PDB file of C-alpha atoms in Angstrom:
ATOM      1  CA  UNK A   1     156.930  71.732-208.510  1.00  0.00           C
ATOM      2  CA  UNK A   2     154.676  73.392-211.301  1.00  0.00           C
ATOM      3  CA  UNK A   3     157.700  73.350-213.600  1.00  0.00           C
ATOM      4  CA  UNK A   4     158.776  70.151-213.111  1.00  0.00           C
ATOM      5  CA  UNK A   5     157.792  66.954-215.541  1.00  0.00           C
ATOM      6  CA  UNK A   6     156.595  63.815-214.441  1.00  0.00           C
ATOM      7  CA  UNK A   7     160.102  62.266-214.803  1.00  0.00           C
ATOM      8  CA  UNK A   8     161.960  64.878-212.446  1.00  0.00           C
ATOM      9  CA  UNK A   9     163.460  66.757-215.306  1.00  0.00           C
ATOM     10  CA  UNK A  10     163.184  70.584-215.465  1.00  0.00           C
ATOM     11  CA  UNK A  11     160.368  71.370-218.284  1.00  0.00           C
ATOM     12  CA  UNK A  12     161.771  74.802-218.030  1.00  0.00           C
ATOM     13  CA  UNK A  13     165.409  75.825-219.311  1.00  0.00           C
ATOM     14  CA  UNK A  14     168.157  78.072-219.242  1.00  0.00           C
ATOM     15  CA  UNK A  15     167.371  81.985-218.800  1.00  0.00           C
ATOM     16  CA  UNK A  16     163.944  81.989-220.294  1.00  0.00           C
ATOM     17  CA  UNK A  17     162.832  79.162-217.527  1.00  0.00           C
ATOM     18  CA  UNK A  18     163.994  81.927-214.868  1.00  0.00           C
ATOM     19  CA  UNK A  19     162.644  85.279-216.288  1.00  0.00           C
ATOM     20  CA  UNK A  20     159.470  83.483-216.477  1.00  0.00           C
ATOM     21  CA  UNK A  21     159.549  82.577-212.892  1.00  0.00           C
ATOM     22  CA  UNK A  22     160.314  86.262-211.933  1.00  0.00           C
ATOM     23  CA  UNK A  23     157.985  87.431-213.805  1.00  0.00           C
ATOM     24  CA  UNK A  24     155.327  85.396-212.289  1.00  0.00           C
ATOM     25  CA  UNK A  25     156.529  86.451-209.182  1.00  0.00           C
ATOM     26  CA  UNK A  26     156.479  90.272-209.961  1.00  0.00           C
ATOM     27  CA  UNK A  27     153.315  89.915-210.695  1.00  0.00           C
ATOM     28  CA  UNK A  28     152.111  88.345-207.783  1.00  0.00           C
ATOM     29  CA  UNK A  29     153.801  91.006-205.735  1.00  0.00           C
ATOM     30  CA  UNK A  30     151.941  93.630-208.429  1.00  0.00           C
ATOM     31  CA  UNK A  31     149.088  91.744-207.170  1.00  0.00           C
ATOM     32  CA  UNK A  32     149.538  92.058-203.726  1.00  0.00           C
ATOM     33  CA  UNK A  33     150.243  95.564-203.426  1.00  0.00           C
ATOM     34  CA  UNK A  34     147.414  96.748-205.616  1.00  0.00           C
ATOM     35  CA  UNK A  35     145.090  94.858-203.383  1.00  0.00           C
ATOM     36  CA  UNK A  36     146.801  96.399-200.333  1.00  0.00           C
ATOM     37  CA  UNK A  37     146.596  99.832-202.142  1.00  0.00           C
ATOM     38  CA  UNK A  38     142.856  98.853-202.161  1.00  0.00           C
ATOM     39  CA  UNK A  39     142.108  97.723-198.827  1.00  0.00           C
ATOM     40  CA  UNK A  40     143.601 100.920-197.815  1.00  0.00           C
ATOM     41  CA  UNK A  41     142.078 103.114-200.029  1.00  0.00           C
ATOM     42  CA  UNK A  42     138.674 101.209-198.180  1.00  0.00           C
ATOM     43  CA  UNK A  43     139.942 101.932-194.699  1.00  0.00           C
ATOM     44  CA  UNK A  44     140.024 105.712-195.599  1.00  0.00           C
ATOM     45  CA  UNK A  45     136.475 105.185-196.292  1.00  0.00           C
ATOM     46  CA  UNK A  46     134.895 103.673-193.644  1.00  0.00           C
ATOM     47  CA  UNK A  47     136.651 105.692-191.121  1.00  0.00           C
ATOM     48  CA  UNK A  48     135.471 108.775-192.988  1.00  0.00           C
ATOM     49  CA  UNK A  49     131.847 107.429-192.482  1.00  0.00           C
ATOM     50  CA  UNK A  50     132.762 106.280-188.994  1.00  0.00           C
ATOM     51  CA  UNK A  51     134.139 109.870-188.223  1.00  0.00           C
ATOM     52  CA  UNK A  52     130.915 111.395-189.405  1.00  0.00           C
ATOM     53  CA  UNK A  53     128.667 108.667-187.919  1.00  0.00           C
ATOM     54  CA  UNK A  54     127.166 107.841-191.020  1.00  0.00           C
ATOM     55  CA  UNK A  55     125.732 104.517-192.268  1.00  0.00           C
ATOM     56  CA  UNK A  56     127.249 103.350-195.816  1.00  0.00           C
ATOM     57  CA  UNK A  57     126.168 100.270-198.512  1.00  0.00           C
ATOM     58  CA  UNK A  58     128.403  98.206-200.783  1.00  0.00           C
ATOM     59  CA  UNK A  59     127.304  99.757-203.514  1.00  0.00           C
ATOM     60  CA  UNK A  60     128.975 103.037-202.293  1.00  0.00           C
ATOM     61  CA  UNK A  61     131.489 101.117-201.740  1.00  0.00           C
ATOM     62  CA  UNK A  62     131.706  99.614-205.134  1.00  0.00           C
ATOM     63  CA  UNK A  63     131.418 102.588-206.672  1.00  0.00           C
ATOM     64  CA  UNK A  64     133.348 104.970-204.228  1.00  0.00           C
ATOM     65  CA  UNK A  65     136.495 102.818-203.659  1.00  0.00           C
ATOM     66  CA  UNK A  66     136.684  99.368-205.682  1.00  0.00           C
ATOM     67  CA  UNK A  67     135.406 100.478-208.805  1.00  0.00           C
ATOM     68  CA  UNK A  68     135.728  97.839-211.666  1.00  0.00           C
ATOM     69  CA  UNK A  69     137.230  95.400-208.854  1.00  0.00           C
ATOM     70  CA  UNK A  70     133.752  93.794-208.297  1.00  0.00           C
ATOM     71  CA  UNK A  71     135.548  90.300-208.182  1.00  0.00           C
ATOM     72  CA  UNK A  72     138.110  91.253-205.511  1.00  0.00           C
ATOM     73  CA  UNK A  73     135.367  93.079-203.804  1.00  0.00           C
ATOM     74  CA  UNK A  74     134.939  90.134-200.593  1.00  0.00           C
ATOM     75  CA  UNK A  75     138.483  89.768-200.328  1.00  0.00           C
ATOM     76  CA  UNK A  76     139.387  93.741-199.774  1.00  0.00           C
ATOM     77  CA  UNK A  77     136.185  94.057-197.781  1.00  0.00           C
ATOM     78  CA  UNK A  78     137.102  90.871-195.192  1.00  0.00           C
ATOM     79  CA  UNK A  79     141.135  92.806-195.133  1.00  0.00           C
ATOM     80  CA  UNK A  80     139.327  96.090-194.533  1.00  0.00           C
ATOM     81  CA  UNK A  81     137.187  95.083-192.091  1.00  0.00           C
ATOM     82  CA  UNK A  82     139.772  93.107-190.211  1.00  0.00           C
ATOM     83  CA  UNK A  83     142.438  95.571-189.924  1.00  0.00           C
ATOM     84  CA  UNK A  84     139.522  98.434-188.392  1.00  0.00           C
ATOM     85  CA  UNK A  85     138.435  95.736-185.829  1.00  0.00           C
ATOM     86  CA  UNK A  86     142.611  95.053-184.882  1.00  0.00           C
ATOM     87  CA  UNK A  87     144.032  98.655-185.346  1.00  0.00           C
ATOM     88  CA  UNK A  88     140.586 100.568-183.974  1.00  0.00           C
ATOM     89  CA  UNK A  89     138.440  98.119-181.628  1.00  0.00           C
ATOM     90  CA  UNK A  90     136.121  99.210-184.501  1.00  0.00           C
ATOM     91  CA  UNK A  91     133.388  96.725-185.796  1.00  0.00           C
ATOM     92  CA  UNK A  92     131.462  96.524-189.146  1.00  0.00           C
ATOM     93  CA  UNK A  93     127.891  95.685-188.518  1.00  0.00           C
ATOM     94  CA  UNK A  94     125.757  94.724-191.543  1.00  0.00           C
ATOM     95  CA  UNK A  95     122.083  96.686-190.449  1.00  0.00           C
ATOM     96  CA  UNK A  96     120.006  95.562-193.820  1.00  0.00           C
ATOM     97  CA  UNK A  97     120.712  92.779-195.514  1.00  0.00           C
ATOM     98  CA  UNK A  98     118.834  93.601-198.100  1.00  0.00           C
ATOM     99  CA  UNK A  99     120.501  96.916-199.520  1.00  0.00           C
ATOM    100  CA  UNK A 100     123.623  96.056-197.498  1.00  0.00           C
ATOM    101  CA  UNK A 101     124.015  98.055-195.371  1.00  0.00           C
ATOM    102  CA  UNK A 102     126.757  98.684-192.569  1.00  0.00           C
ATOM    103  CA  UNK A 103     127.373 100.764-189.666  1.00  0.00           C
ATOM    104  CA  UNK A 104     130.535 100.895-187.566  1.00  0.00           C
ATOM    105  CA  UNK A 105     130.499 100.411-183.996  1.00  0.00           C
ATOM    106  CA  UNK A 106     133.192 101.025-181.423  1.00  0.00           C
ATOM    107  CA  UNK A 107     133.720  97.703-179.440  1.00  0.00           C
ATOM    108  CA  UNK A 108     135.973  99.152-177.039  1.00  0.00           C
ATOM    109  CA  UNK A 109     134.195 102.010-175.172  1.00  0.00           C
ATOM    110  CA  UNK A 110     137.434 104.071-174.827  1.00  0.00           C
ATOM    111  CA  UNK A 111     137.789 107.734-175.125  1.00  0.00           C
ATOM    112  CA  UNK A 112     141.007 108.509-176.457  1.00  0.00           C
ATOM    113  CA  UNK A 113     140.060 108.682-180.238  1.00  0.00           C
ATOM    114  CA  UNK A 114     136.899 111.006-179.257  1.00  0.00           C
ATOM    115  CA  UNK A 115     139.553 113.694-177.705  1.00  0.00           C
ATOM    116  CA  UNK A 116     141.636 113.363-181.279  1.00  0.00           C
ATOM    117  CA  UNK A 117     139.378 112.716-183.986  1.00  0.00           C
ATOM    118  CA  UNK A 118     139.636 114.249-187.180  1.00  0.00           C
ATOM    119  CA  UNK A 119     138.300 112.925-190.559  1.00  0.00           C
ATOM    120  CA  UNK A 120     141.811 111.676-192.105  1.00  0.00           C
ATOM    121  CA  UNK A 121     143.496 110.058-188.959  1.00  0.00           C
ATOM    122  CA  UNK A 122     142.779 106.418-187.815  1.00  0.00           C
ATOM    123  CA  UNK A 123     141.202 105.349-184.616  1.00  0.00           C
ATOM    124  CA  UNK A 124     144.010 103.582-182.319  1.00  0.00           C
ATOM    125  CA  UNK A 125     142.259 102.555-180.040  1.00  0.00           C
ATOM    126  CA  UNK A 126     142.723  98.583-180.936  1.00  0.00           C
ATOM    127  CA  UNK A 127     147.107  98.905-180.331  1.00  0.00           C
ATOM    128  CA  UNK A 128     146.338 100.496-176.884  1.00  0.00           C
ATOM    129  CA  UNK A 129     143.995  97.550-175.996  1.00  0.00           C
ATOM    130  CA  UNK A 130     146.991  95.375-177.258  1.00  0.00           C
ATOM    131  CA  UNK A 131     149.414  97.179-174.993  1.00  0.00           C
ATOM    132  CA  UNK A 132     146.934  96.464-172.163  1.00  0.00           C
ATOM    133  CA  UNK A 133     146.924  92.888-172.702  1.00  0.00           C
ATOM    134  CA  UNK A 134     150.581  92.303-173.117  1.00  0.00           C
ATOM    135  CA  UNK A 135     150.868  94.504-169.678  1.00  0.00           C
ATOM    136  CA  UNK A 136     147.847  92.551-167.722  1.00  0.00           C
ATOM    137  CA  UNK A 137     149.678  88.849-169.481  1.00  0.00           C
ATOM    138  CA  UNK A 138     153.211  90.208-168.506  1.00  0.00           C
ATOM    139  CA  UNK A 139     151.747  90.281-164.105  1.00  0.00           C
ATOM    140  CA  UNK A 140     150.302  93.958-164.545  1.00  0.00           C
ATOM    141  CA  UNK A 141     153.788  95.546-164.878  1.00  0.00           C
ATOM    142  CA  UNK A 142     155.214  95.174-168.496  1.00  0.00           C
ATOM    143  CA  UNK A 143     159.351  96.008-169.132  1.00  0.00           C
ATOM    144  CA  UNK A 144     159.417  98.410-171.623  1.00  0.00           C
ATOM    145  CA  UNK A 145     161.625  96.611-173.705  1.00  0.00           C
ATOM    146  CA  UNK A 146     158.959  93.635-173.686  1.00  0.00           C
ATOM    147  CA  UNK A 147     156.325  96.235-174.947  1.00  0.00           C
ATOM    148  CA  UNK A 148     159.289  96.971-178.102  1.00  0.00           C
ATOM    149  CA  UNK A 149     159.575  93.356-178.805  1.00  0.00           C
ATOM    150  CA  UNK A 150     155.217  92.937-179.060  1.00  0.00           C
ATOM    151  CA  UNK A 151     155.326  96.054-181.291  1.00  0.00           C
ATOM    152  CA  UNK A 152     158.385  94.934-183.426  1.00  0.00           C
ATOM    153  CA  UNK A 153     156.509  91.821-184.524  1.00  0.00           C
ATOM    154  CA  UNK A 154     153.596  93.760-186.137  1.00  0.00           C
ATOM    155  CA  UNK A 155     155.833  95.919-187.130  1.00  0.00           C
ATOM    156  CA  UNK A 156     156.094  99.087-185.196  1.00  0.00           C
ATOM    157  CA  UNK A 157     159.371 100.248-184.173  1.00  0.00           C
ATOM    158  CA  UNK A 158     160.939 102.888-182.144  1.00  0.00           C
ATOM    159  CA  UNK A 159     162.214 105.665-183.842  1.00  0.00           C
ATOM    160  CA  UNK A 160     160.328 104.701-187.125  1.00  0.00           C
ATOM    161  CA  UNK A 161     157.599 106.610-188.413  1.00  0.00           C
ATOM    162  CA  UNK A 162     154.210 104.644-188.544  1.00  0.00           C
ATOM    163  CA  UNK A 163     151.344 105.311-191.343  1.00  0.00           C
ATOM    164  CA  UNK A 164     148.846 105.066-188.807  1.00  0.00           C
ATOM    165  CA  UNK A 165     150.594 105.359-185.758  1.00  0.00           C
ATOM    166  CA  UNK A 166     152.944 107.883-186.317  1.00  0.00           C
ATOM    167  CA  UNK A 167     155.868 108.210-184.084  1.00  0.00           C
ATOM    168  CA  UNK A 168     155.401 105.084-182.045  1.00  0.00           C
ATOM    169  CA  UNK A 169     157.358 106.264-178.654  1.00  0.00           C
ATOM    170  CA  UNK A 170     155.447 109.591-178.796  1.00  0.00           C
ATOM    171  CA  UNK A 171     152.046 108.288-178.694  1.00  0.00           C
ATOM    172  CA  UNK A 172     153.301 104.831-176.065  1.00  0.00           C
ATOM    173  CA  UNK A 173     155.336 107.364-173.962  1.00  0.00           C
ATOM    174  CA  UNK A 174     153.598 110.739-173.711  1.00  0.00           C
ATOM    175  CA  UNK A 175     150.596 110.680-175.068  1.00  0.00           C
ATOM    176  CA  UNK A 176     148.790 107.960-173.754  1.00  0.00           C
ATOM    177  CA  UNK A 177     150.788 108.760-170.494  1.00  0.00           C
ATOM    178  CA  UNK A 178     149.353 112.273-170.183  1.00  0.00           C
ATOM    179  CA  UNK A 179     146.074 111.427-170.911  1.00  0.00           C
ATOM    180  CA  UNK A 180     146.101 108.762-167.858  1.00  0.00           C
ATOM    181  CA  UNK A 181     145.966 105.253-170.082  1.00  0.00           C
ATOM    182  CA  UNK A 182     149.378 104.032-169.446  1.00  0.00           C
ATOM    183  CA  UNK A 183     151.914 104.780-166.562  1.00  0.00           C
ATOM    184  CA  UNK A 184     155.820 104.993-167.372  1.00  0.00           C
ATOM    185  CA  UNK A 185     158.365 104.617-164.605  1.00  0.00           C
ATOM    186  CA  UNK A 186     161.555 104.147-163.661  1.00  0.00           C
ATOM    187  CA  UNK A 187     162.495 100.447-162.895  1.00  0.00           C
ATOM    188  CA  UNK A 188     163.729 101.635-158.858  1.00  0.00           C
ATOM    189  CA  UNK A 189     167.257 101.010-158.453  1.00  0.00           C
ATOM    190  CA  UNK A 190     167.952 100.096-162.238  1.00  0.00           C
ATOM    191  CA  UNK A 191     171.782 101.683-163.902  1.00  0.00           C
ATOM    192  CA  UNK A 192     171.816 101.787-166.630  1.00  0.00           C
ATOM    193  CA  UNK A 193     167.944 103.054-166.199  1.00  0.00           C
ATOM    194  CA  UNK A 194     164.920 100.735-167.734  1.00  0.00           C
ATOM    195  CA  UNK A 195     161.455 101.612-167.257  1.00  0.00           C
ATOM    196  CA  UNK A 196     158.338  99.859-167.097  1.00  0.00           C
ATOM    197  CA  UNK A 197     154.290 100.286-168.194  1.00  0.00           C
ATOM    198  CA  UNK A 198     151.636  99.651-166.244  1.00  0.00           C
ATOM    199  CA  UNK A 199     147.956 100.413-166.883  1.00  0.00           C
ATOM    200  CA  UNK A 200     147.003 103.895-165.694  1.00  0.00           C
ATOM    201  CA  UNK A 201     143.895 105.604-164.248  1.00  0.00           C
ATOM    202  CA  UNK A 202     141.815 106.259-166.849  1.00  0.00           C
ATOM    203  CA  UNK A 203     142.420 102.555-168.146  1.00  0.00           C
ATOM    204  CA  UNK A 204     140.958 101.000-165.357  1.00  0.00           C
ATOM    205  CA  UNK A 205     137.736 103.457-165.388  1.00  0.00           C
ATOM    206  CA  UNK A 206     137.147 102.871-169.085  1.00  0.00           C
ATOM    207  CA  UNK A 207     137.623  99.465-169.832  1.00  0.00           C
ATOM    208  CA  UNK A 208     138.733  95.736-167.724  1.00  0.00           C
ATOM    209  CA  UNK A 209     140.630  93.070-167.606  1.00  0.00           C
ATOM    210  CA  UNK A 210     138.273  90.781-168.983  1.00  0.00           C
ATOM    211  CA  UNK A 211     137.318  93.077-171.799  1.00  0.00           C
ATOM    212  CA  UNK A 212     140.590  93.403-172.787  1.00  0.00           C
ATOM    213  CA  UNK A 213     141.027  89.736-172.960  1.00  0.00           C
ATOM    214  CA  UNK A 214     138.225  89.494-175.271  1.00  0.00           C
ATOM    215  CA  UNK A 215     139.514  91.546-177.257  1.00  0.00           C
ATOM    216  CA  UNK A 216     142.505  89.723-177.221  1.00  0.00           C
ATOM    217  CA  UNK A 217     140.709  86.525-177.835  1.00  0.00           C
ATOM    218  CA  UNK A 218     138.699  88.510-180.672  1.00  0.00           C
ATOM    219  CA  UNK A 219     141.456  89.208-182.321  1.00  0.00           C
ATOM    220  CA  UNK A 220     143.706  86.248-182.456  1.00  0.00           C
ATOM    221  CA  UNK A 221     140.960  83.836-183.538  1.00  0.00           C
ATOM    222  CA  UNK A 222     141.798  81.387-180.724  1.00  0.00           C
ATOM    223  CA  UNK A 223     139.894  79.437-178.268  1.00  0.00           C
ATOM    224  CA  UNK A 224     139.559  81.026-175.042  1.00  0.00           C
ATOM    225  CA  UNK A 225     140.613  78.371-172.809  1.00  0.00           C
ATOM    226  CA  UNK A 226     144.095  79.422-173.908  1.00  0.00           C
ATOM    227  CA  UNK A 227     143.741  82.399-171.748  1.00  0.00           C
ATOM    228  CA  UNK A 228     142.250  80.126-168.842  1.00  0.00           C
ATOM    229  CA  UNK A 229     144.476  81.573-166.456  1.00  0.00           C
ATOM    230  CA  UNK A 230     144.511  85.281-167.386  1.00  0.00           C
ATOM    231  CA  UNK A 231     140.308  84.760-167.273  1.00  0.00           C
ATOM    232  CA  UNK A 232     140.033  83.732-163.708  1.00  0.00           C
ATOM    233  CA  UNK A 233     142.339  86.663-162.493  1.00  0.00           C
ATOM    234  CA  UNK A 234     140.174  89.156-164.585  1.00  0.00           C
ATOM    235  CA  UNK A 235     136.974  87.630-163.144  1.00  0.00           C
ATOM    236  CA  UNK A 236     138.298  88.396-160.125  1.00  0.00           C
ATOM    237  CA  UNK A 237     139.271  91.555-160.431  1.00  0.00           C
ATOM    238  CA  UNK A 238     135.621  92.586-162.642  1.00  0.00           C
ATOM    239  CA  UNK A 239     134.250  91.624-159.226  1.00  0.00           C
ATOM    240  CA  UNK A 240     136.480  93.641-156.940  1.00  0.00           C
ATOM    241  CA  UNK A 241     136.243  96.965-159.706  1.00  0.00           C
ATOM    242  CA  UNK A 242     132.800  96.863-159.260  1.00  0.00           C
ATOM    243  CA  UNK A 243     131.560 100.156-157.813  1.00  0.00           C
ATOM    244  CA  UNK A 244     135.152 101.304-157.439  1.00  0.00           C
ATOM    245  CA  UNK A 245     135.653 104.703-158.798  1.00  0.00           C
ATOM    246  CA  UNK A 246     139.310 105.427-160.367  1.00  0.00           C
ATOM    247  CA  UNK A 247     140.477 109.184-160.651  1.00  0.00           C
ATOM    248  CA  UNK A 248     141.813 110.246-163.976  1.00  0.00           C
ATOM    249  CA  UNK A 249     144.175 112.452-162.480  1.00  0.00           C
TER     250      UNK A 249
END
């Protein structure tokens, strides 16, 4: 322990020992939240230029968003980036290295954020890929109380509102349900009633099993092999799709 001496004894005493740990801590949590503050403040940024399909350098970025921060500047920029590519399927390409300067690219080739854009809201299209993942893992038919427990661990909940999500059961439940993404059903037989998701139309016609899984793999910064199985099903079923047409309903 920092505070400790070489003997074991405390090197720090009584109260003043404690408001000087506290006070270390506040600051680190200062820290944190002005760097969070930051990264967001970023995000806004880029999806502005993404929104408008414009390319943007560091130095606008420098002088746009981070200001004095030039030190912090890789840190907020690797958070920034990372959360676009998680939240949005939305990746920052570097297109001269010289000036530095990026474009953003959508990874995902879905539609939904094209029907809703606007130049404040943030592309969701990365938690729908998510959703499709933990409903292809799950055996192609996910419980919706499954689903709940995913979201509750990055910390989406039902009945909650989200910054970037918004109501979480709206857009899981209706939204992506009327526009043919995800199905919603009645478990058959179930009393008290559950219901289930499964992947709908217009999932299968814009994106597959295996892309998904990259995605997944993308994401999570693991090796692939752990999703061995889950690969050779999607393989399989990238060869069946193939040619298939799926109506959107």
């Amino acid at each position: 322990m920092p505070w400790s001496t070489s003997d074991g004894s405390s090197s720090i005493q009584g109260e003043e020992g404690t408001c000087s740990l506290q006070a270390s801590a506040h600051t680190k949590s200062m820290f944190r939240d002005l760097l969070d503050e930051k990264v967001a403040d970023l995000l806004r940024f880029m999806v502005l230029k993404y929104r408008l399909k414009e390319p943007f350098t560091k130095a606008e970025m420098l002088k746009v968003v981070i200001k004095k921060d030039k030190n912090q500047f890789p840190v907020i920029f690797k958070k920034a980036s990372k959360c676009l590519e998680v939240i949005s399927g939305i990746d920052v390409k570097e297109v001269d290295p010289k000036i530095h300067s990026y474009v953003l690219v959508n990874s995902l080739d879905l539609t939904h954020d094209e029907m809703h854009s606007d130049d404040q809201s943030m592309p969701k299209n990365g938690l729908l890929v998510i959703i499709l993942g933990v409903i292809f893992i799950e055996g192609n038919c996910a419980p919706e109380e499954n689903i709940w427990d995913f979201l509750n661990m990055i910390n989406v909940y039902v009945g909650r509102e989200h910054f970037i999500y918004g109501d979480p059961r709206k857009l899981i439940t209706r939204d992506w349900v009327q526009e043919n993404y995800l199905e919603y059903r009645k478990v058959l037989n179930s009393d008290p009633p559950r219901y289930e998701f499964l992947w709908g139309p217009r999932a299968y016609a814009e994106t597959s099993k295996l892309k998904v899984l990259e995605f997944l793999v993308k994401v999570k910064g693991t090796d692939p092999i752990s999703f061995s199985h889950w690969y050779e099903e999607a393989l399989r079923d990238d060869e069946e799709s193939r040619g298939h047409s799926w109506p959107l309903g």
